[in-house]
């Protein structure tokens, strides 16, 4: 979000928290991208704020409630207020428990164990989420749109298009079981807490094989995850790398230093495909 929108979103979060009896005299910005993550003080609640036109907050709240009932490892909604999405001044926000970080980092074994428990908790959930191929199609349309990705060279555009198509075809041909997935369980969406690793940010929840989720985690994590198919996992890693590289070349991408990362990941993708 740009600075004027950040101010409005922060005011919306503070006003909503105050209306619910939570003191919100100060706000610390923890993350700013397509949504704003705020720590509101002194009530110490985590507010996730997004423009109303581009939010899936209701789905996230529903998932959080149902997964908490299944003892899955995810950050909890704030128990002091009604668990739902709130609207204010064109924004939709949700209120979550704030966790102080643990002293030790999450080990690969703990990461894998938490992700496996999350998948068990999500298995069998009837939730209206897209298949992972829907996100692939979004990336393919972006690659093909010269107006949206004007800085991509023809060679790089072809590399991304071929990787997206070939990896998806190979993954689907393997016919691994589909189930609801986190969608992006990368380290940025894992909290190291005294309760162990907890997952956050389910806005990209989708259906697919568990290897698609594993592909977002550090490589050491997969060694501790039971039953993963190595060949499918390799294709998922190539697919995820091609997707996140594509996002970085979007002219509207707001990730800090995104273009540099896009160039770095193109080089990595070429190396992986040799």
PDB file of C-alpha atoms in Angstrom:
ATOM      1  CA  UNK A   1       0.000   0.000   0.000  1.00  0.00           C
ATOM      2  CA  UNK A   2       1.094   3.564  -0.672  1.00  0.00           C
ATOM      3  CA  UNK A   3       1.493   5.946   2.256  1.00  0.00           C
ATOM      4  CA  UNK A   4      -1.935   7.647   2.049  1.00  0.00           C
ATOM      5  CA  UNK A   5      -3.640   4.238   1.957  1.00  0.00           C
ATOM      6  CA  UNK A   6      -1.463   3.021   4.835  1.00  0.00           C
ATOM      7  CA  UNK A   7      -2.682   5.923   6.972  1.00  0.00           C
ATOM      8  CA  UNK A   8      -6.311   5.196   6.130  1.00  0.00           C
ATOM      9  CA  UNK A   9      -5.901   1.473   6.758  1.00  0.00           C
ATOM     10  CA  UNK A  10      -4.196   2.114  10.096  1.00  0.00           C
ATOM     11  CA  UNK A  11      -6.975   4.478  11.148  1.00  0.00           C
ATOM     12  CA  UNK A  12      -9.562   1.882  10.112  1.00  0.00           C
ATOM     13  CA  UNK A  13      -7.872  -0.806  12.216  1.00  0.00           C
ATOM     14  CA  UNK A  14      -7.556   1.459  15.266  1.00  0.00           C
ATOM     15  CA  UNK A  15     -11.163   2.640  15.012  1.00  0.00           C
ATOM     16  CA  UNK A  16     -12.470  -0.915  14.650  1.00  0.00           C
ATOM     17  CA  UNK A  17     -10.441  -2.204  17.601  1.00  0.00           C
ATOM     18  CA  UNK A  18     -11.575   0.719  19.766  1.00  0.00           C
ATOM     19  CA  UNK A  19     -15.218   0.113  18.868  1.00  0.00           C
ATOM     20  CA  UNK A  20     -14.777  -3.450  20.129  1.00  0.00           C
ATOM     21  CA  UNK A  21     -13.352  -2.331  23.466  1.00  0.00           C
ATOM     22  CA  UNK A  22      -9.685  -2.872  22.586  1.00  0.00           C
ATOM     23  CA  UNK A  23      -7.363   0.041  23.334  1.00  0.00           C
ATOM     24  CA  UNK A  24      -5.478   0.949  20.151  1.00  0.00           C
ATOM     25  CA  UNK A  25      -3.529   4.147  20.806  1.00  0.00           C
ATOM     26  CA  UNK A  26      -0.519   3.083  18.748  1.00  0.00           C
ATOM     27  CA  UNK A  27       0.108   0.933  15.667  1.00  0.00           C
ATOM     28  CA  UNK A  28       3.339  -0.697  14.488  1.00  0.00           C
ATOM     29  CA  UNK A  29       3.543  -1.670  10.815  1.00  0.00           C
ATOM     30  CA  UNK A  30       4.895  -5.220  10.614  1.00  0.00           C
ATOM     31  CA  UNK A  31       4.319  -5.792   6.900  1.00  0.00           C
ATOM     32  CA  UNK A  32       3.123  -3.728   3.965  1.00  0.00           C
ATOM     33  CA  UNK A  33       2.371  -5.296   0.603  1.00  0.00           C
ATOM     34  CA  UNK A  34      -1.041  -6.064  -0.897  1.00  0.00           C
ATOM     35  CA  UNK A  35      -2.289  -5.980   2.692  1.00  0.00           C
ATOM     36  CA  UNK A  36      -1.164  -4.215   5.845  1.00  0.00           C
ATOM     37  CA  UNK A  37      -0.167  -6.123   8.985  1.00  0.00           C
ATOM     38  CA  UNK A  38      -0.311  -4.028  12.152  1.00  0.00           C
ATOM     39  CA  UNK A  39       0.413  -4.634  15.817  1.00  0.00           C
ATOM     40  CA  UNK A  40      -2.057  -2.520  17.754  1.00  0.00           C
ATOM     41  CA  UNK A  41      -1.046  -1.378  21.242  1.00  0.00           C
ATOM     42  CA  UNK A  42      -1.667  -1.454  24.158  1.00  0.00           C
ATOM     43  CA  UNK A  43      -4.328  -4.089  23.424  1.00  0.00           C
ATOM     44  CA  UNK A  44      -1.597  -6.131  21.664  1.00  0.00           C
ATOM     45  CA  UNK A  45      -3.688  -7.481  18.809  1.00  0.00           C
ATOM     46  CA  UNK A  46      -2.512  -8.252  15.286  1.00  0.00           C
ATOM     47  CA  UNK A  47      -4.666  -6.593  12.612  1.00  0.00           C
ATOM     48  CA  UNK A  48      -4.623  -7.718   8.976  1.00  0.00           C
ATOM     49  CA  UNK A  49      -6.070  -5.004   6.746  1.00  0.00           C
ATOM     50  CA  UNK A  50      -6.810  -5.147   3.005  1.00  0.00           C
ATOM     51  CA  UNK A  51      -8.902  -3.139   0.542  1.00  0.00           C
ATOM     52  CA  UNK A  52     -12.440  -4.475   0.515  1.00  0.00           C
ATOM     53  CA  UNK A  53     -12.332  -5.162  -3.219  1.00  0.00           C
ATOM     54  CA  UNK A  54      -9.345  -7.528  -2.931  1.00  0.00           C
ATOM     55  CA  UNK A  55      -9.847  -9.587   0.198  1.00  0.00           C
ATOM     56  CA  UNK A  56     -10.673 -13.154   1.201  1.00  0.00           C
ATOM     57  CA  UNK A  57     -10.869 -12.396   4.915  1.00  0.00           C
ATOM     58  CA  UNK A  58     -14.093 -14.338   5.385  1.00  0.00           C
ATOM     59  CA  UNK A  59     -12.480 -17.505   4.070  1.00  0.00           C
ATOM     60  CA  UNK A  60      -9.433 -17.013   6.302  1.00  0.00           C
ATOM     61  CA  UNK A  61     -11.603 -16.604   9.379  1.00  0.00           C
ATOM     62  CA  UNK A  62     -13.652 -19.677   8.512  1.00  0.00           C
ATOM     63  CA  UNK A  63     -10.501 -21.738   7.972  1.00  0.00           C
ATOM     64  CA  UNK A  64      -8.946 -20.490  11.206  1.00  0.00           C
ATOM     65  CA  UNK A  65     -12.016 -21.433  13.240  1.00  0.00           C
ATOM     66  CA  UNK A  66     -12.316 -24.900  11.705  1.00  0.00           C
ATOM     67  CA  UNK A  67      -8.606 -25.676  11.843  1.00  0.00           C
ATOM     68  CA  UNK A  68      -8.347 -24.530  15.462  1.00  0.00           C
ATOM     69  CA  UNK A  69     -11.073 -27.058  16.293  1.00  0.00           C
ATOM     70  CA  UNK A  70      -8.855 -29.704  14.689  1.00  0.00           C
ATOM     71  CA  UNK A  71      -5.807 -28.602  16.741  1.00  0.00           C
ATOM     72  CA  UNK A  72      -3.895 -27.615  13.611  1.00  0.00           C
ATOM     73  CA  UNK A  73      -0.779 -25.450  14.102  1.00  0.00           C
ATOM     74  CA  UNK A  74      -1.903 -21.976  13.054  1.00  0.00           C
ATOM     75  CA  UNK A  75      -2.086 -18.548  14.636  1.00  0.00           C
ATOM     76  CA  UNK A  76      -5.371 -18.043  16.447  1.00  0.00           C
ATOM     77  CA  UNK A  77      -7.950 -15.325  16.044  1.00  0.00           C
ATOM     78  CA  UNK A  78      -8.070 -12.877  18.946  1.00  0.00           C
ATOM     79  CA  UNK A  79     -10.379 -14.494  21.540  1.00  0.00           C
ATOM     80  CA  UNK A  80     -11.600 -11.151  22.941  1.00  0.00           C
ATOM     81  CA  UNK A  81     -13.757 -10.274  19.923  1.00  0.00           C
ATOM     82  CA  UNK A  82     -16.219 -12.019  17.654  1.00  0.00           C
ATOM     83  CA  UNK A  83     -14.277 -14.122  15.098  1.00  0.00           C
ATOM     84  CA  UNK A  84     -15.269 -12.504  11.826  1.00  0.00           C
ATOM     85  CA  UNK A  85     -14.168 -10.021   9.171  1.00  0.00           C
ATOM     86  CA  UNK A  86     -14.843  -6.355   9.975  1.00  0.00           C
ATOM     87  CA  UNK A  87     -15.407  -3.584   7.422  1.00  0.00           C
ATOM     88  CA  UNK A  88     -14.494   0.072   7.872  1.00  0.00           C
ATOM     89  CA  UNK A  89     -13.880   2.899   5.386  1.00  0.00           C
ATOM     90  CA  UNK A  90     -13.399   0.630   2.366  1.00  0.00           C
ATOM     91  CA  UNK A  91     -11.165  -1.863   4.180  1.00  0.00           C
ATOM     92  CA  UNK A  92     -11.760  -5.359   5.515  1.00  0.00           C
ATOM     93  CA  UNK A  93      -9.788  -6.403   8.560  1.00  0.00           C
ATOM     94  CA  UNK A  94      -9.396  -9.376  10.843  1.00  0.00           C
ATOM     95  CA  UNK A  95      -7.995  -9.448  14.380  1.00  0.00           C
ATOM     96  CA  UNK A  96      -5.524 -12.107  15.484  1.00  0.00           C
ATOM     97  CA  UNK A  97      -3.491 -13.134  18.509  1.00  0.00           C
ATOM     98  CA  UNK A  98      -0.030 -11.586  18.635  1.00  0.00           C
ATOM     99  CA  UNK A  99       2.770 -14.046  19.503  1.00  0.00           C
ATOM    100  CA  UNK A 100       6.137 -13.047  20.868  1.00  0.00           C
ATOM    101  CA  UNK A 101       8.871 -14.762  18.823  1.00  0.00           C
ATOM    102  CA  UNK A 102      10.597 -17.772  20.356  1.00  0.00           C
ATOM    103  CA  UNK A 103      14.285 -17.553  21.155  1.00  0.00           C
ATOM    104  CA  UNK A 104      15.194 -20.421  18.810  1.00  0.00           C
ATOM    105  CA  UNK A 105      14.551 -20.597  15.068  1.00  0.00           C
ATOM    106  CA  UNK A 106      12.254 -23.224  13.581  1.00  0.00           C
ATOM    107  CA  UNK A 107      14.247 -26.350  12.742  1.00  0.00           C
ATOM    108  CA  UNK A 108      13.573 -28.243   9.482  1.00  0.00           C
ATOM    109  CA  UNK A 109      12.147 -31.176  11.450  1.00  0.00           C
ATOM    110  CA  UNK A 110       9.779 -28.935  13.426  1.00  0.00           C
ATOM    111  CA  UNK A 111       8.773 -27.097  10.250  1.00  0.00           C
ATOM    112  CA  UNK A 112       7.992 -30.382   8.470  1.00  0.00           C
ATOM    113  CA  UNK A 113       6.110 -31.746  11.465  1.00  0.00           C
ATOM    114  CA  UNK A 114       3.952 -28.639  11.731  1.00  0.00           C
ATOM    115  CA  UNK A 115       3.218 -28.633   7.995  1.00  0.00           C
ATOM    116  CA  UNK A 116       2.284 -32.305   8.103  1.00  0.00           C
ATOM    117  CA  UNK A 117      -0.094 -31.671  11.028  1.00  0.00           C
ATOM    118  CA  UNK A 118      -1.578 -28.733   9.150  1.00  0.00           C
ATOM    119  CA  UNK A 119      -2.196 -30.938   6.111  1.00  0.00           C
ATOM    120  CA  UNK A 120      -3.839 -33.580   8.288  1.00  0.00           C
ATOM    121  CA  UNK A 121      -6.080 -30.875   9.765  1.00  0.00           C
ATOM    122  CA  UNK A 122      -6.997 -29.560   6.327  1.00  0.00           C
ATOM    123  CA  UNK A 123      -7.612 -32.980   4.809  1.00  0.00           C
ATOM    124  CA  UNK A 124     -11.299 -33.531   4.194  1.00  0.00           C
ATOM    125  CA  UNK A 125     -12.291 -29.899   4.753  1.00  0.00           C
ATOM    126  CA  UNK A 126     -14.998 -28.838   2.328  1.00  0.00           C
ATOM    127  CA  UNK A 127     -13.850 -25.314   1.461  1.00  0.00           C
ATOM    128  CA  UNK A 128     -14.504 -23.325  -1.729  1.00  0.00           C
ATOM    129  CA  UNK A 129     -10.902 -22.794  -2.823  1.00  0.00           C
ATOM    130  CA  UNK A 130      -9.406 -22.916  -6.328  1.00  0.00           C
ATOM    131  CA  UNK A 131      -7.131 -25.647  -7.644  1.00  0.00           C
ATOM    132  CA  UNK A 132      -3.442 -24.756  -7.735  1.00  0.00           C
ATOM    133  CA  UNK A 133      -3.680 -24.729 -11.533  1.00  0.00           C
ATOM    134  CA  UNK A 134      -5.838 -21.607 -11.269  1.00  0.00           C
ATOM    135  CA  UNK A 135      -2.848 -19.724  -9.887  1.00  0.00           C
ATOM    136  CA  UNK A 136      -0.667 -21.175 -12.618  1.00  0.00           C
ATOM    137  CA  UNK A 137      -3.101 -19.820 -15.209  1.00  0.00           C
ATOM    138  CA  UNK A 138      -2.880 -16.374 -13.587  1.00  0.00           C
ATOM    139  CA  UNK A 139       0.909 -16.507 -13.965  1.00  0.00           C
ATOM    140  CA  UNK A 140       0.595 -17.678 -17.572  1.00  0.00           C
ATOM    141  CA  UNK A 141      -1.687 -14.769 -18.434  1.00  0.00           C
ATOM    142  CA  UNK A 142       0.769 -12.369 -16.823  1.00  0.00           C
ATOM    143  CA  UNK A 143       3.685 -13.799 -18.813  1.00  0.00           C
ATOM    144  CA  UNK A 144       1.703 -13.457 -22.037  1.00  0.00           C
ATOM    145  CA  UNK A 145       0.688  -9.848 -21.307  1.00  0.00           C
ATOM    146  CA  UNK A 146       3.404  -7.546 -22.633  1.00  0.00           C
ATOM    147  CA  UNK A 147       1.700  -4.502 -21.133  1.00  0.00           C
ATOM    148  CA  UNK A 148       1.745  -5.999 -17.624  1.00  0.00           C
ATOM    149  CA  UNK A 149       5.320  -7.371 -17.895  1.00  0.00           C
ATOM    150  CA  UNK A 150       7.070  -4.910 -20.250  1.00  0.00           C
ATOM    151  CA  UNK A 151      10.581  -5.472 -18.862  1.00  0.00           C
ATOM    152  CA  UNK A 152      10.678  -9.224 -19.549  1.00  0.00           C
ATOM    153  CA  UNK A 153      12.857 -10.130 -22.531  1.00  0.00           C
ATOM    154  CA  UNK A 154      11.484 -12.483 -25.176  1.00  0.00           C
ATOM    155  CA  UNK A 155      13.865 -15.238 -24.042  1.00  0.00           C
ATOM    156  CA  UNK A 156      12.893 -14.876 -20.387  1.00  0.00           C
ATOM    157  CA  UNK A 157       9.205 -14.753 -21.292  1.00  0.00           C
ATOM    158  CA  UNK A 158       9.598 -18.007 -23.234  1.00  0.00           C
ATOM    159  CA  UNK A 159      11.508 -19.637 -20.353  1.00  0.00           C
ATOM    160  CA  UNK A 160       8.771 -18.812 -17.861  1.00  0.00           C
ATOM    161  CA  UNK A 161       5.954 -19.860 -20.196  1.00  0.00           C
ATOM    162  CA  UNK A 162       7.561 -23.225 -20.957  1.00  0.00           C
ATOM    163  CA  UNK A 163       8.339 -23.944 -17.310  1.00  0.00           C
ATOM    164  CA  UNK A 164       4.828 -23.102 -16.162  1.00  0.00           C
ATOM    165  CA  UNK A 165       3.304 -25.356 -18.825  1.00  0.00           C
ATOM    166  CA  UNK A 166       5.728 -28.292 -18.596  1.00  0.00           C
ATOM    167  CA  UNK A 167       5.872 -28.494 -14.798  1.00  0.00           C
ATOM    168  CA  UNK A 168       2.089 -28.291 -14.451  1.00  0.00           C
ATOM    169  CA  UNK A 169       1.562 -31.035 -17.031  1.00  0.00           C
ATOM    170  CA  UNK A 170       4.063 -33.327 -15.265  1.00  0.00           C
ATOM    171  CA  UNK A 171       2.524 -32.721 -11.834  1.00  0.00           C
ATOM    172  CA  UNK A 172      -0.987 -33.467 -13.065  1.00  0.00           C
ATOM    173  CA  UNK A 173       0.174 -36.609 -14.883  1.00  0.00           C
ATOM    174  CA  UNK A 174       1.565 -37.979 -11.597  1.00  0.00           C
ATOM    175  CA  UNK A 175      -2.033 -38.065 -10.253  1.00  0.00           C
ATOM    176  CA  UNK A 176      -1.063 -37.398  -6.642  1.00  0.00           C
ATOM    177  CA  UNK A 177      -4.035 -36.991  -4.233  1.00  0.00           C
ATOM    178  CA  UNK A 178      -5.494 -33.504  -4.031  1.00  0.00           C
ATOM    179  CA  UNK A 179      -6.458 -31.842  -0.763  1.00  0.00           C
ATOM    180  CA  UNK A 180      -6.827 -28.320   0.648  1.00  0.00           C
ATOM    181  CA  UNK A 181      -3.429 -26.672   1.071  1.00  0.00           C
ATOM    182  CA  UNK A 182      -2.047 -23.567   2.737  1.00  0.00           C
ATOM    183  CA  UNK A 183      -0.912 -22.326  -0.661  1.00  0.00           C
ATOM    184  CA  UNK A 184       2.233 -20.445   0.406  1.00  0.00           C
ATOM    185  CA  UNK A 185       3.735 -21.969   3.578  1.00  0.00           C
ATOM    186  CA  UNK A 186       7.110 -20.281   3.045  1.00  0.00           C
ATOM    187  CA  UNK A 187       9.220 -19.177   6.050  1.00  0.00           C
ATOM    188  CA  UNK A 188       7.611 -15.734   6.010  1.00  0.00           C
ATOM    189  CA  UNK A 189       4.287 -17.389   6.845  1.00  0.00           C
ATOM    190  CA  UNK A 190       5.632 -19.458   9.743  1.00  0.00           C
ATOM    191  CA  UNK A 191       5.882 -18.008  13.249  1.00  0.00           C
ATOM    192  CA  UNK A 192       8.425 -19.372  15.709  1.00  0.00           C
ATOM    193  CA  UNK A 193       6.543 -19.305  19.014  1.00  0.00           C
ATOM    194  CA  UNK A 194       6.673 -20.945  22.446  1.00  0.00           C
ATOM    195  CA  UNK A 195       3.845 -23.169  21.170  1.00  0.00           C
ATOM    196  CA  UNK A 196       6.002 -24.312  18.259  1.00  0.00           C
ATOM    197  CA  UNK A 197       5.752 -23.282  14.583  1.00  0.00           C
ATOM    198  CA  UNK A 198       2.413 -21.671  13.701  1.00  0.00           C
ATOM    199  CA  UNK A 199       1.207 -20.889  10.178  1.00  0.00           C
ATOM    200  CA  UNK A 200      -0.357 -17.589   9.164  1.00  0.00           C
ATOM    201  CA  UNK A 201      -1.819 -16.003   6.013  1.00  0.00           C
ATOM    202  CA  UNK A 202      -4.209 -18.455   4.354  1.00  0.00           C
ATOM    203  CA  UNK A 203      -5.381 -16.058   1.647  1.00  0.00           C
ATOM    204  CA  UNK A 204      -3.792 -18.214  -1.090  1.00  0.00           C
ATOM    205  CA  UNK A 205      -5.353 -21.459   0.152  1.00  0.00           C
ATOM    206  CA  UNK A 206      -5.904 -23.847  -2.763  1.00  0.00           C
ATOM    207  CA  UNK A 207      -6.283 -27.528  -3.632  1.00  0.00           C
ATOM    208  CA  UNK A 208      -3.480 -29.722  -4.891  1.00  0.00           C
ATOM    209  CA  UNK A 209      -0.874 -32.308  -3.888  1.00  0.00           C
ATOM    210  CA  UNK A 210       1.012 -31.723  -0.634  1.00  0.00           C
ATOM    211  CA  UNK A 211       4.205 -31.406  -2.686  1.00  0.00           C
ATOM    212  CA  UNK A 212       2.939 -28.028  -3.932  1.00  0.00           C
ATOM    213  CA  UNK A 213       3.020 -26.718  -0.355  1.00  0.00           C
ATOM    214  CA  UNK A 214       6.351 -28.395   0.356  1.00  0.00           C
ATOM    215  CA  UNK A 215       7.868 -26.611  -2.633  1.00  0.00           C
ATOM    216  CA  UNK A 216       7.480 -23.291  -0.779  1.00  0.00           C
ATOM    217  CA  UNK A 217       9.490 -24.491   2.222  1.00  0.00           C
ATOM    218  CA  UNK A 218      13.292 -24.701   2.484  1.00  0.00           C
ATOM    219  CA  UNK A 219      14.685 -27.862   0.871  1.00  0.00           C
ATOM    220  CA  UNK A 220      15.785 -29.363   4.197  1.00  0.00           C
ATOM    221  CA  UNK A 221      12.149 -29.441   5.339  1.00  0.00           C
ATOM    222  CA  UNK A 222      11.116 -32.024   2.724  1.00  0.00           C
ATOM    223  CA  UNK A 223      13.614 -34.541   4.127  1.00  0.00           C
ATOM    224  CA  UNK A 224      11.519 -34.696   7.301  1.00  0.00           C
ATOM    225  CA  UNK A 225       8.090 -34.734   5.657  1.00  0.00           C
ATOM    226  CA  UNK A 226       6.633 -38.277   5.425  1.00  0.00           C
ATOM    227  CA  UNK A 227       5.544 -39.720   2.096  1.00  0.00           C
ATOM    228  CA  UNK A 228       6.489 -36.915  -0.278  1.00  0.00           C
ATOM    229  CA  UNK A 229       7.098 -37.890  -3.916  1.00  0.00           C
ATOM    230  CA  UNK A 230      10.554 -36.578  -4.852  1.00  0.00           C
ATOM    231  CA  UNK A 231       9.880 -36.345  -8.599  1.00  0.00           C
ATOM    232  CA  UNK A 232       6.628 -34.455  -8.102  1.00  0.00           C
ATOM    233  CA  UNK A 233       8.302 -32.234  -5.500  1.00  0.00           C
ATOM    234  CA  UNK A 234      11.036 -31.260  -7.979  1.00  0.00           C
ATOM    235  CA  UNK A 235       8.434 -30.255 -10.550  1.00  0.00           C
ATOM    236  CA  UNK A 236       6.508 -28.318  -7.907  1.00  0.00           C
ATOM    237  CA  UNK A 237       9.675 -26.455  -6.951  1.00  0.00           C
ATOM    238  CA  UNK A 238      10.277 -25.504 -10.586  1.00  0.00           C
ATOM    239  CA  UNK A 239       6.647 -24.436 -10.907  1.00  0.00           C
ATOM    240  CA  UNK A 240       6.692 -22.325  -7.750  1.00  0.00           C
ATOM    241  CA  UNK A 241       9.989 -20.712  -8.756  1.00  0.00           C
ATOM    242  CA  UNK A 242       8.544 -19.806 -12.161  1.00  0.00           C
ATOM    243  CA  UNK A 243       5.385 -18.411 -10.545  1.00  0.00           C
ATOM    244  CA  UNK A 244       7.076 -16.213  -7.953  1.00  0.00           C
ATOM    245  CA  UNK A 245       9.532 -14.992 -10.603  1.00  0.00           C
ATOM    246  CA  UNK A 246       6.609 -14.017 -12.816  1.00  0.00           C
ATOM    247  CA  UNK A 247       4.981 -11.988 -10.021  1.00  0.00           C
ATOM    248  CA  UNK A 248       8.189  -9.973  -9.604  1.00  0.00           C
ATOM    249  CA  UNK A 249       8.041  -8.790 -13.237  1.00  0.00           C
ATOM    250  CA  UNK A 250       4.501  -7.480 -12.934  1.00  0.00           C
ATOM    251  CA  UNK A 251       4.682  -3.706 -13.481  1.00  0.00           C
ATOM    252  CA  UNK A 252       2.375  -3.303 -10.447  1.00  0.00           C
ATOM    253  CA  UNK A 253       4.410  -5.519  -8.110  1.00  0.00           C
ATOM    254  CA  UNK A 254       4.870  -3.819  -4.734  1.00  0.00           C
ATOM    255  CA  UNK A 255       7.411  -6.145  -3.133  1.00  0.00           C
ATOM    256  CA  UNK A 256      10.462  -4.162  -2.025  1.00  0.00           C
ATOM    257  CA  UNK A 257      13.460  -4.986  -4.233  1.00  0.00           C
ATOM    258  CA  UNK A 258      11.155  -7.184  -6.316  1.00  0.00           C
ATOM    259  CA  UNK A 259      12.779  -6.538  -9.690  1.00  0.00           C
ATOM    260  CA  UNK A 260      16.222  -7.540  -8.402  1.00  0.00           C
ATOM    261  CA  UNK A 261      14.735 -10.739  -6.993  1.00  0.00           C
ATOM    262  CA  UNK A 262      13.032 -11.395 -10.323  1.00  0.00           C
ATOM    263  CA  UNK A 263      16.348 -11.212 -12.163  1.00  0.00           C
ATOM    264  CA  UNK A 264      18.058 -13.385  -9.546  1.00  0.00           C
ATOM    265  CA  UNK A 265      15.330 -16.029  -9.747  1.00  0.00           C
ATOM    266  CA  UNK A 266      15.453 -16.114 -13.556  1.00  0.00           C
ATOM    267  CA  UNK A 267      19.137 -17.031 -13.286  1.00  0.00           C
ATOM    268  CA  UNK A 268      18.310 -19.680 -10.696  1.00  0.00           C
ATOM    269  CA  UNK A 269      15.570 -21.120 -12.903  1.00  0.00           C
ATOM    270  CA  UNK A 270      17.937 -21.459 -15.849  1.00  0.00           C
ATOM    271  CA  UNK A 271      20.429 -23.255 -13.593  1.00  0.00           C
ATOM    272  CA  UNK A 272      17.778 -25.633 -12.256  1.00  0.00           C
ATOM    273  CA  UNK A 273      16.655 -26.571 -15.774  1.00  0.00           C
ATOM    274  CA  UNK A 274      20.117 -27.449 -17.099  1.00  0.00           C
TER     275      UNK A 274
END
